[in-house]
Amino acid sequence: MADIDDRAGFSQKRANAAAVLDYAWDRGAFTASDAIEATGLTRSTVIALADDLVERGWFCELPNARAAGEYRKGRPARRYELRSSAGVVVGVDAGQHCVTAAVADLRGRELARAYTEIDEDSAEQRLTVADTVIAKALGDIGLQERSILCVTVGVPAPTDLHGVSPEGEQGFWSRMNPGFAAHLRERGERSGWLIEVENDANLAALAEGALGAGVGASSYITLMTGERLGAGYVVDGHLVRGKRGAAGELRLLSLVEGVGSTQGIAALLRTWALEARASGTVDASSPILKTPEAKLGAEVVFRTAESGDPAALALLDRMAERLARICAVLGGLLDVERIVFSGAVADSLGLLLPRTAARLDELTHSPAPDLAASTLHGGVVSTGAVVRALQIVRANAIALEPLDPIREQTIPF
């Protein structure tokens, strides 16, 4: 019976320590009194736990309140702060054509970023490239792999709870995710890395909710809008994954009249622009006709539309109709308040989104979801991977061992 009581006491101490550590995560400097008020623990418990967390390396003790100019009379309060340099997290965007790794401290401050292009058909190469890009990002700031607490990888495929993807059509999903979870767990086993492999659109949704156009919305959709469409759903504050992690796969769009496929904005505007120039209906002075075929893509269409070109504006109207139907279906199913367009073309949607919103108002019951363009640019997936890695570390921090102080350095990006 004594052994059980000892275990219960240890478990309670661990829970109390986790509460104090979790309190510190969202704050700068704090005193024991601040933590007492937030956690409901006794003063002696909080002070003892704070000292233990300082010794373990999670907290640093700051100059007391009197030395900091915040205290004039009586006994000066001791001040603590989460040590953001207790380890790093790595967010990886293992995209179809490029692999990017971002390294951040425990406050989410990006320290380094590295990327390389990749042959999409080489599954084995993807694992090697991911290793290389992670090592490059760490090396740029003089860190070693033992500094890593968690690695999160985003892939253009659904993933189950173990980070495994199904084969998909013509093996696409399994090529995009050729065993990242098992590979990284084997690599990080000695260092105690936490590993998660997640769908890229889901990570983009987390990024938008934490730092981007989804901030303040409890229910929203992030729609990846490059070469193909994929979605990440956050409903009532929770990411929706589904039983097999495939909630955001949009094959259902093939059943929607006026949509018909999961092709994205970039892919379709390129195809439609080529069709328009071949039709003979485009004015001879239009950049759509004058641009070499190999360079005629979505960027040209958006830029040409801004100058008032009739052919380009017609293509945007056609795209607006398609996007409005997509938003009406997805927004209606989940009753979301906002739909965020994310990915490589998000910066160019200034003329397209108002057209889409106007048509969406006609297709839905009022009020229609707000439409917004992401401000996180092409790094949205790696940013979301960092956000998720920090969530994982925070949830498991009391069981982790923080590392020796690391050199804090901001790397220009």
Short mmCIF file of C-alpha atoms in Angstrom, two decimals:
data_model
loop_
_atom_site.label_atom_id
_atom_site.label_comp_id
_atom_site.label_asym_id
_atom_site.label_seq_id
_atom_site.Cartn_x
_atom_site.Cartn_y
_atom_site.Cartn_z
CA MET A 1 0.00 0.00 0.00
CA ALA A 2 2.87 2.34 0.71
CA ASP A 3 4.15 1.85 -2.83
CA ILE A 4 0.77 2.85 -4.26
CA ASP A 5 0.65 5.95 -2.06
CA ASP A 6 4.16 6.90 -3.19
CA ARG A 7 3.13 6.56 -6.80
CA ALA A 8 0.04 8.67 -6.18
CA GLY A 9 2.17 11.36 -4.54
CA PHE A 10 4.59 11.34 -7.44
CA SER A 11 1.71 11.53 -9.90
CA GLN A 12 0.23 14.54 -8.09
CA LYS A 13 3.58 16.30 -8.02
CA ARG A 14 3.98 15.64 -11.72
CA ALA A 15 0.51 17.03 -12.42
CA ASN A 16 1.24 20.14 -10.35
CA ALA A 17 4.53 20.68 -12.15
CA ALA A 18 2.79 20.29 -15.50
CA ALA A 19 0.24 22.93 -14.47
CA VAL A 20 2.94 25.43 -13.52
CA LEU A 21 4.91 24.73 -16.68
CA ASP A 22 1.81 25.09 -18.85
CA TYR A 23 0.99 28.40 -17.17
CA ALA A 24 4.44 29.75 -18.06
CA TRP A 25 4.14 28.86 -21.73
CA ASP A 26 1.96 31.82 -22.76
CA ARG A 27 3.61 34.42 -20.55
CA GLY A 28 6.78 36.39 -20.19
CA ALA A 29 8.15 37.03 -16.73
CA PHE A 30 5.92 35.97 -13.83
CA THR A 31 6.12 35.70 -10.07
CA ALA A 32 5.17 32.87 -7.77
CA SER A 33 2.07 34.87 -6.80
CA ASP A 34 1.02 35.01 -10.46
CA ALA A 35 1.34 31.23 -10.76
CA ILE A 36 -0.46 30.66 -7.45
CA GLU A 37 -3.43 32.72 -8.60
CA ALA A 38 -3.58 30.91 -11.94
CA THR A 39 -3.13 27.34 -10.72
CA GLY A 40 -4.70 27.41 -7.26
CA LEU A 41 -1.64 25.70 -5.76
CA THR A 42 -0.11 26.74 -2.44
CA ARG A 43 2.82 29.15 -2.26
CA SER A 44 5.22 26.53 -0.93
CA THR A 45 4.22 24.10 -3.71
CA VAL A 46 4.65 26.67 -6.48
CA ILE A 47 8.02 27.89 -5.20
CA ALA A 48 9.32 24.33 -4.81
CA LEU A 49 8.12 23.39 -8.30
CA ALA A 50 9.54 26.57 -9.84
CA ASP A 51 12.93 25.85 -8.28
CA ASP A 52 12.76 22.30 -9.59
CA LEU A 53 11.87 23.53 -13.09
CA VAL A 54 14.79 25.96 -12.95
CA GLU A 55 17.10 23.10 -11.99
CA ARG A 56 15.74 20.90 -14.77
CA GLY A 57 16.26 23.66 -17.32
CA TRP A 58 12.69 24.58 -18.21
CA PHE A 59 12.68 27.91 -16.33
CA CYS A 60 15.24 30.60 -15.86
CA GLU A 61 15.12 32.80 -12.75
CA LEU A 62 15.17 36.52 -13.51
CA PRO A 63 16.28 39.43 -11.32
CA ASN A 64 13.74 39.85 -8.53
CA ALA A 65 10.92 42.36 -8.75
CA ARG A 66 12.78 45.02 -6.76
CA ALA A 67 15.82 44.79 -9.01
CA ALA A 68 13.53 45.02 -12.03
CA GLY A 69 11.96 48.22 -10.66
CA GLU A 70 8.55 46.64 -10.04
CA TYR A 71 8.70 46.36 -6.26
CA ARG A 72 9.48 48.96 -3.58
CA LYS A 73 8.48 47.67 -0.13
CA GLY A 74 8.59 44.35 1.64
CA ARG A 75 10.21 41.14 0.50
CA PRO A 76 10.99 41.26 -3.25
CA ALA A 77 9.17 38.69 -5.35
CA ARG A 78 11.16 36.10 -7.25
CA ARG A 79 10.54 36.15 -10.99
CA TYR A 80 10.68 33.29 -13.48
CA GLU A 81 10.34 32.77 -17.20
CA LEU A 82 10.09 29.82 -19.56
CA ARG A 83 13.52 29.26 -21.13
CA SER A 84 12.76 29.46 -24.83
CA SER A 85 16.19 28.00 -25.58
CA ALA A 86 15.53 24.74 -23.72
CA GLY A 87 15.25 23.01 -27.10
CA VAL A 88 14.02 23.54 -30.62
CA VAL A 89 11.24 22.20 -32.79
CA VAL A 90 11.44 21.48 -36.51
CA GLY A 91 8.58 21.92 -38.96
CA VAL A 92 8.99 20.23 -42.33
CA ASP A 93 6.93 20.83 -45.46
CA ALA A 94 7.56 17.72 -47.58
CA GLY A 95 5.77 19.08 -50.62
CA GLN A 96 5.42 17.49 -54.02
CA HIS A 97 8.26 19.46 -55.59
CA CYS A 98 10.15 20.99 -52.66
CA VAL A 99 11.10 20.07 -49.07
CA THR A 100 11.43 22.88 -46.52
CA ALA A 101 12.54 22.71 -42.89
CA ALA A 102 12.00 25.51 -40.37
CA VAL A 103 13.66 25.49 -36.94
CA ALA A 104 12.07 27.48 -34.09
CA ASP A 105 12.63 27.98 -30.38
CA LEU A 106 9.98 27.21 -27.79
CA ARG A 107 8.34 30.61 -28.22
CA GLY A 108 7.88 29.89 -31.91
CA ARG A 109 10.59 32.33 -32.99
CA GLU A 110 12.01 31.08 -36.27
CA LEU A 111 15.77 30.56 -36.07
CA ALA A 112 16.56 29.05 -39.47
CA ARG A 113 14.98 27.78 -42.66
CA ALA A 114 16.35 25.60 -45.46
CA TYR A 115 14.81 24.06 -48.56
CA THR A 116 15.62 22.10 -51.68
CA GLU A 117 13.73 21.03 -54.78
CA ILE A 118 13.01 17.35 -55.22
CA ASP A 119 12.08 14.75 -57.81
CA GLU A 120 8.46 13.95 -56.92
CA ASP A 121 8.71 10.40 -58.29
CA SER A 122 11.56 9.30 -56.04
CA ALA A 123 10.11 8.05 -52.75
CA GLU A 124 13.51 7.08 -51.33
CA GLN A 125 14.98 10.45 -52.23
CA ARG A 126 12.31 12.21 -50.18
CA LEU A 127 13.54 10.65 -46.94
CA THR A 128 17.16 11.50 -47.68
CA VAL A 129 16.32 15.05 -48.72
CA ALA A 130 14.30 15.61 -45.53
CA ASP A 131 17.30 14.50 -43.45
CA THR A 132 19.58 16.79 -45.42
CA VAL A 133 17.33 19.83 -45.18
CA ILE A 134 16.84 19.41 -41.42
CA ALA A 135 20.61 19.08 -40.96
CA LYS A 136 21.19 22.15 -43.14
CA ALA A 137 18.78 24.31 -41.13
CA LEU A 138 20.33 23.20 -37.83
CA GLY A 139 23.85 23.65 -39.16
CA ASP A 140 23.14 27.20 -40.27
CA ILE A 141 22.72 28.20 -36.61
CA GLY A 142 25.30 25.86 -35.13
CA LEU A 143 22.89 23.40 -33.53
CA GLN A 144 23.07 19.63 -33.33
CA GLU A 145 20.26 17.09 -33.58
CA ARG A 146 20.24 16.59 -29.82
CA SER A 147 18.68 20.09 -29.58
CA ILE A 148 15.47 18.83 -31.21
CA LEU A 149 12.45 18.08 -29.04
CA CYS A 150 9.90 17.48 -31.79
CA VAL A 151 9.74 17.15 -35.58
CA THR A 152 6.44 17.58 -37.42
CA VAL A 153 6.23 16.80 -41.14
CA GLY A 154 3.49 17.94 -43.51
CA VAL A 155 2.76 15.76 -46.56
CA PRO A 156 0.30 16.13 -49.47
CA ALA A 157 -1.56 13.00 -48.41
CA PRO A 158 -3.97 11.88 -45.68
CA THR A 159 -2.29 10.33 -42.64
CA ASP A 160 -3.57 8.09 -39.89
CA LEU A 161 -2.76 8.48 -36.20
CA HIS A 162 0.58 6.74 -36.77
CA GLY A 163 1.58 9.06 -39.61
CA VAL A 164 1.04 6.41 -42.30
CA SER A 165 -0.63 7.24 -45.63
CA PRO A 166 -2.67 4.95 -47.90
CA GLU A 167 -1.43 4.23 -51.40
CA GLY A 168 -3.80 6.58 -53.22
CA GLU A 169 -4.39 6.79 -56.94
CA GLN A 170 -1.38 5.46 -58.87
CA GLY A 171 0.51 5.31 -55.57
CA PHE A 172 0.69 9.11 -55.26
CA TRP A 173 0.02 9.31 -51.51
CA SER A 174 2.49 6.57 -50.64
CA ARG A 175 5.14 8.29 -52.79
CA MET A 176 4.55 11.59 -51.03
CA ASN A 177 4.79 9.88 -47.63
CA PRO A 178 7.22 6.95 -48.01
CA GLY A 179 7.42 6.23 -44.28
CA PHE A 180 8.47 9.58 -42.79
CA ALA A 181 7.16 8.64 -39.35
CA ALA A 182 9.06 5.34 -39.05
CA HIS A 183 12.20 6.87 -40.56
CA LEU A 184 12.30 9.86 -38.23
CA ARG A 185 11.39 7.83 -35.15
CA GLU A 186 14.34 5.56 -35.86
CA ARG A 187 16.62 8.55 -36.32
CA GLY A 188 15.39 10.37 -33.24
CA GLU A 189 15.05 7.40 -30.91
CA ARG A 190 18.37 8.01 -29.18
CA SER A 191 17.66 11.72 -28.73
CA GLY A 192 14.05 11.29 -27.64
CA TRP A 193 12.45 13.27 -30.45
CA LEU A 194 8.68 13.44 -30.60
CA ILE A 195 7.46 12.82 -34.16
CA GLU A 196 4.23 13.57 -36.00
CA VAL A 197 3.41 13.31 -39.71
CA GLU A 198 0.27 15.20 -40.76
CA ASN A 199 -1.60 16.24 -43.88
CA ASP A 200 -0.30 19.54 -45.28
CA ALA A 201 -3.70 21.25 -45.47
CA ASN A 202 -4.37 20.41 -41.82
CA LEU A 203 -1.09 22.03 -40.84
CA ALA A 204 -1.91 25.05 -43.00
CA ALA A 205 -5.20 25.34 -41.09
CA LEU A 206 -3.34 25.33 -37.77
CA ALA A 207 -0.98 28.02 -39.05
CA GLU A 208 -3.86 30.22 -40.18
CA GLY A 209 -5.64 29.83 -36.85
CA ALA A 210 -2.53 30.65 -34.83
CA LEU A 211 -0.91 33.37 -36.93
CA GLY A 212 -2.87 34.06 -40.10
CA ALA A 213 -6.27 34.85 -41.55
CA GLY A 214 -8.04 32.31 -39.31
CA VAL A 215 -7.19 34.17 -36.09
CA GLY A 216 -10.36 34.95 -34.14
CA ALA A 217 -12.53 32.41 -35.97
CA SER A 218 -13.71 29.34 -34.08
CA SER A 219 -14.89 27.54 -37.22
CA TYR A 220 -13.08 28.01 -40.51
CA ILE A 221 -11.75 26.18 -43.55
CA THR A 222 -8.29 26.60 -44.99
CA LEU A 223 -8.39 25.83 -48.70
CA MET A 224 -5.04 25.04 -50.33
CA THR A 225 -5.31 26.55 -53.80
CA GLY A 226 -2.22 25.80 -55.88
CA GLU A 227 -2.01 22.96 -58.39
CA ARG A 228 -4.66 20.98 -56.54
CA LEU A 229 -7.28 21.68 -53.90
CA GLY A 230 -7.07 20.35 -50.38
CA ALA A 231 -8.75 21.53 -47.20
CA GLY A 232 -8.12 21.74 -43.50
CA TYR A 233 -11.21 22.05 -41.29
CA VAL A 234 -11.32 23.66 -37.86
CA VAL A 235 -14.79 23.39 -36.31
CA ASP A 236 -15.59 24.79 -32.88
CA GLY A 237 -11.88 25.23 -32.25
CA HIS A 238 -10.88 21.66 -33.12
CA LEU A 239 -9.08 20.30 -36.16
CA VAL A 240 -11.28 17.76 -37.94
CA ARG A 241 -9.27 14.80 -39.26
CA GLY A 242 -11.74 11.96 -39.68
CA LYS A 243 -11.23 8.26 -38.97
CA ARG A 244 -8.40 7.85 -41.49
CA GLY A 245 -7.15 11.43 -41.56
CA ALA A 246 -8.81 12.08 -44.92
CA ALA A 247 -11.44 14.66 -43.91
CA GLY A 248 -9.85 17.34 -46.10
CA GLU A 249 -9.52 15.24 -49.25
CA LEU A 250 -11.88 16.85 -51.76
CA ARG A 251 -12.71 14.05 -54.18
CA LEU A 252 -16.36 14.92 -53.57
CA LEU A 253 -15.82 17.98 -55.79
CA SER A 254 -15.96 15.70 -58.81
CA LEU A 255 -19.68 15.33 -57.99
CA VAL A 256 -20.35 19.08 -57.78
CA GLU A 257 -21.89 20.66 -60.88
CA GLY A 258 -19.65 23.40 -62.23
CA VAL A 259 -16.57 22.10 -60.38
CA GLY A 260 -15.85 18.54 -61.44
CA SER A 261 -12.34 17.98 -60.07
CA THR A 262 -9.79 18.89 -57.41
CA GLN A 263 -7.64 20.93 -59.80
CA GLY A 264 -6.43 24.11 -58.14
CA ILE A 265 -6.41 27.74 -59.17
CA ALA A 266 -2.90 27.67 -60.60
CA ALA A 267 -3.50 24.54 -62.67
CA LEU A 268 -6.83 25.66 -64.11
CA LEU A 269 -5.87 29.24 -64.93
CA ARG A 270 -2.90 27.90 -66.85
CA THR A 271 -5.11 25.47 -68.78
CA TRP A 272 -7.87 28.01 -69.39
CA ALA A 273 -5.41 30.66 -70.57
CA LEU A 274 -3.96 28.26 -73.13
CA GLU A 275 -7.46 27.36 -74.29
CA ALA A 276 -8.38 31.04 -74.60
CA ARG A 277 -5.40 31.89 -76.79
CA ALA A 278 -6.07 28.84 -78.97
CA SER A 279 -9.70 29.90 -79.45
CA GLY A 280 -8.76 33.02 -81.41
CA THR A 281 -10.97 35.27 -79.25
CA VAL A 282 -8.17 37.04 -77.34
CA ASP A 283 -7.15 40.54 -78.44
CA ALA A 284 -3.81 40.60 -80.23
CA SER A 285 -2.38 43.05 -77.67
CA SER A 286 -3.24 40.88 -74.66
CA PRO A 287 -0.34 39.40 -72.67
CA ILE A 288 -2.32 36.15 -72.67
CA LEU A 289 -1.64 35.95 -76.40
CA LYS A 290 1.84 37.50 -76.39
CA THR A 291 3.37 35.53 -73.47
CA PRO A 292 5.30 32.40 -74.54
CA GLU A 293 3.26 29.28 -73.87
CA ALA A 294 5.82 27.87 -71.45
CA LYS A 295 5.46 30.96 -69.24
CA LEU A 296 1.70 31.42 -69.48
CA GLY A 297 0.32 30.65 -66.05
CA ALA A 298 -1.79 31.98 -63.21
CA GLU A 299 0.66 34.80 -62.43
CA VAL A 300 0.27 36.20 -65.95
CA VAL A 301 -3.53 35.96 -65.76
CA PHE A 302 -3.70 37.78 -62.42
CA ARG A 303 -1.27 40.49 -63.51
CA THR A 304 -3.05 40.98 -66.83
CA ALA A 305 -6.45 41.19 -65.13
CA GLU A 306 -5.19 44.03 -62.95
CA SER A 307 -4.64 46.08 -66.12
CA GLY A 308 -8.29 45.54 -67.12
CA ASP A 309 -7.64 43.00 -69.88
CA PRO A 310 -11.06 41.55 -70.91
CA ALA A 311 -9.77 38.02 -71.57
CA ALA A 312 -8.03 37.80 -68.18
CA LEU A 313 -11.05 39.22 -66.34
CA ALA A 314 -13.26 36.65 -68.06
CA LEU A 315 -10.99 33.90 -66.75
CA LEU A 316 -11.26 35.30 -63.22
CA ASP A 317 -15.05 35.42 -63.50
CA ARG A 318 -15.03 31.79 -64.60
CA MET A 319 -12.80 30.89 -61.65
CA ALA A 320 -14.97 32.89 -59.25
CA GLU A 321 -18.02 30.87 -60.27
CA ARG A 322 -16.14 27.64 -59.62
CA LEU A 323 -14.75 28.76 -56.25
CA ALA A 324 -18.14 30.07 -55.12
CA ARG A 325 -19.67 26.64 -55.73
CA ILE A 326 -16.84 24.99 -53.78
CA CYS A 327 -17.25 27.43 -50.89
CA ALA A 328 -21.03 27.00 -50.89
CA VAL A 329 -20.69 23.22 -50.56
CA LEU A 330 -17.91 23.15 -47.97
CA GLY A 331 -19.15 26.12 -45.96
CA GLY A 332 -22.71 24.85 -45.98
CA LEU A 333 -21.72 21.40 -44.76
CA LEU A 334 -19.75 22.69 -41.78
CA ASP A 335 -21.42 26.07 -41.08
CA VAL A 336 -18.08 27.87 -40.89
CA GLU A 337 -17.65 31.61 -40.45
CA ARG A 338 -14.58 31.99 -42.67
CA ILE A 339 -12.82 30.34 -45.60
CA VAL A 340 -9.12 31.12 -45.95
CA PHE A 341 -7.42 30.71 -49.33
CA SER A 342 -3.89 29.60 -48.67
CA GLY A 343 -0.88 28.47 -50.65
CA ALA A 344 1.31 29.84 -53.42
CA VAL A 345 -1.35 31.93 -55.23
CA ALA A 346 -2.85 33.54 -52.10
CA ASP A 347 -0.94 36.80 -52.63
CA SER A 348 -2.60 37.29 -56.04
CA LEU A 349 -6.28 36.96 -55.13
CA GLY A 350 -7.15 40.66 -54.80
CA LEU A 351 -9.50 40.72 -57.80
CA LEU A 352 -10.71 37.14 -57.55
CA LEU A 353 -12.05 36.98 -53.99
CA PRO A 354 -14.56 39.87 -54.26
CA ARG A 355 -15.98 38.24 -57.40
CA THR A 356 -16.16 34.92 -55.58
CA ALA A 357 -17.81 36.47 -52.52
CA ALA A 358 -20.48 38.19 -54.63
CA ARG A 359 -21.44 34.92 -56.32
CA LEU A 360 -21.26 33.03 -53.00
CA ASP A 361 -23.85 35.42 -51.55
CA GLU A 362 -26.22 34.36 -54.32
CA LEU A 363 -25.66 30.65 -53.73
CA THR A 364 -25.99 30.49 -49.93
CA HIS A 365 -28.26 31.55 -47.11
CA SER A 366 -27.16 34.77 -45.42
CA PRO A 367 -24.67 35.27 -43.97
CA ALA A 368 -22.23 33.55 -46.29
CA PRO A 369 -18.78 32.68 -44.91
CA ASP A 370 -16.22 35.47 -45.07
CA LEU A 371 -13.50 34.88 -47.65
CA ALA A 372 -9.90 35.82 -46.87
CA ALA A 373 -6.52 35.41 -48.51
CA SER A 374 -3.70 34.02 -46.41
CA THR A 375 -0.89 36.36 -45.39
CA LEU A 376 1.50 33.51 -44.58
CA HIS A 377 2.71 33.09 -48.17
CA GLY A 378 4.36 29.91 -49.43
CA GLY A 379 5.67 28.92 -46.01
CA VAL A 380 2.24 28.21 -44.54
CA VAL A 381 2.73 24.42 -44.23
CA SER A 382 6.14 24.60 -42.55
CA THR A 383 4.78 27.33 -40.27
CA GLY A 384 1.85 25.08 -39.39
CA ALA A 385 4.26 22.21 -38.76
CA VAL A 386 6.11 24.41 -36.26
CA VAL A 387 2.82 25.38 -34.59
CA ARG A 388 1.87 21.71 -34.27
CA ALA A 389 5.32 20.70 -33.00
CA LEU A 390 5.08 23.35 -30.27
CA GLN A 391 1.63 22.04 -29.29
CA ILE A 392 3.07 18.54 -28.97
CA VAL A 393 6.04 19.68 -26.88
CA ARG A 394 3.82 21.75 -24.63
CA ALA A 395 1.42 18.84 -24.07
CA ASN A 396 4.27 16.46 -23.24
CA ALA A 397 6.80 18.85 -21.72
CA ILE A 398 6.81 17.46 -18.20
CA ALA A 399 7.96 14.08 -19.54
CA LEU A 400 10.72 15.61 -21.69
CA GLU A 401 14.23 16.55 -20.74
CA PRO A 402 15.16 20.08 -21.76
CA LEU A 403 18.63 20.55 -23.13
CA ASP A 404 21.62 22.63 -22.21
CA PRO A 405 21.27 26.30 -23.12
CA ILE A 406 21.50 26.76 -26.87
CA ARG A 407 22.73 29.77 -28.77
CA GLU A 408 19.76 32.01 -29.57
CA GLN A 409 20.14 33.71 -32.91
CA THR A 410 17.73 35.22 -35.39
CA ILE A 411 18.45 34.13 -38.94
CA PRO A 412 17.31 36.58 -41.65
CA PHE A 413 14.62 35.12 -43.90
#
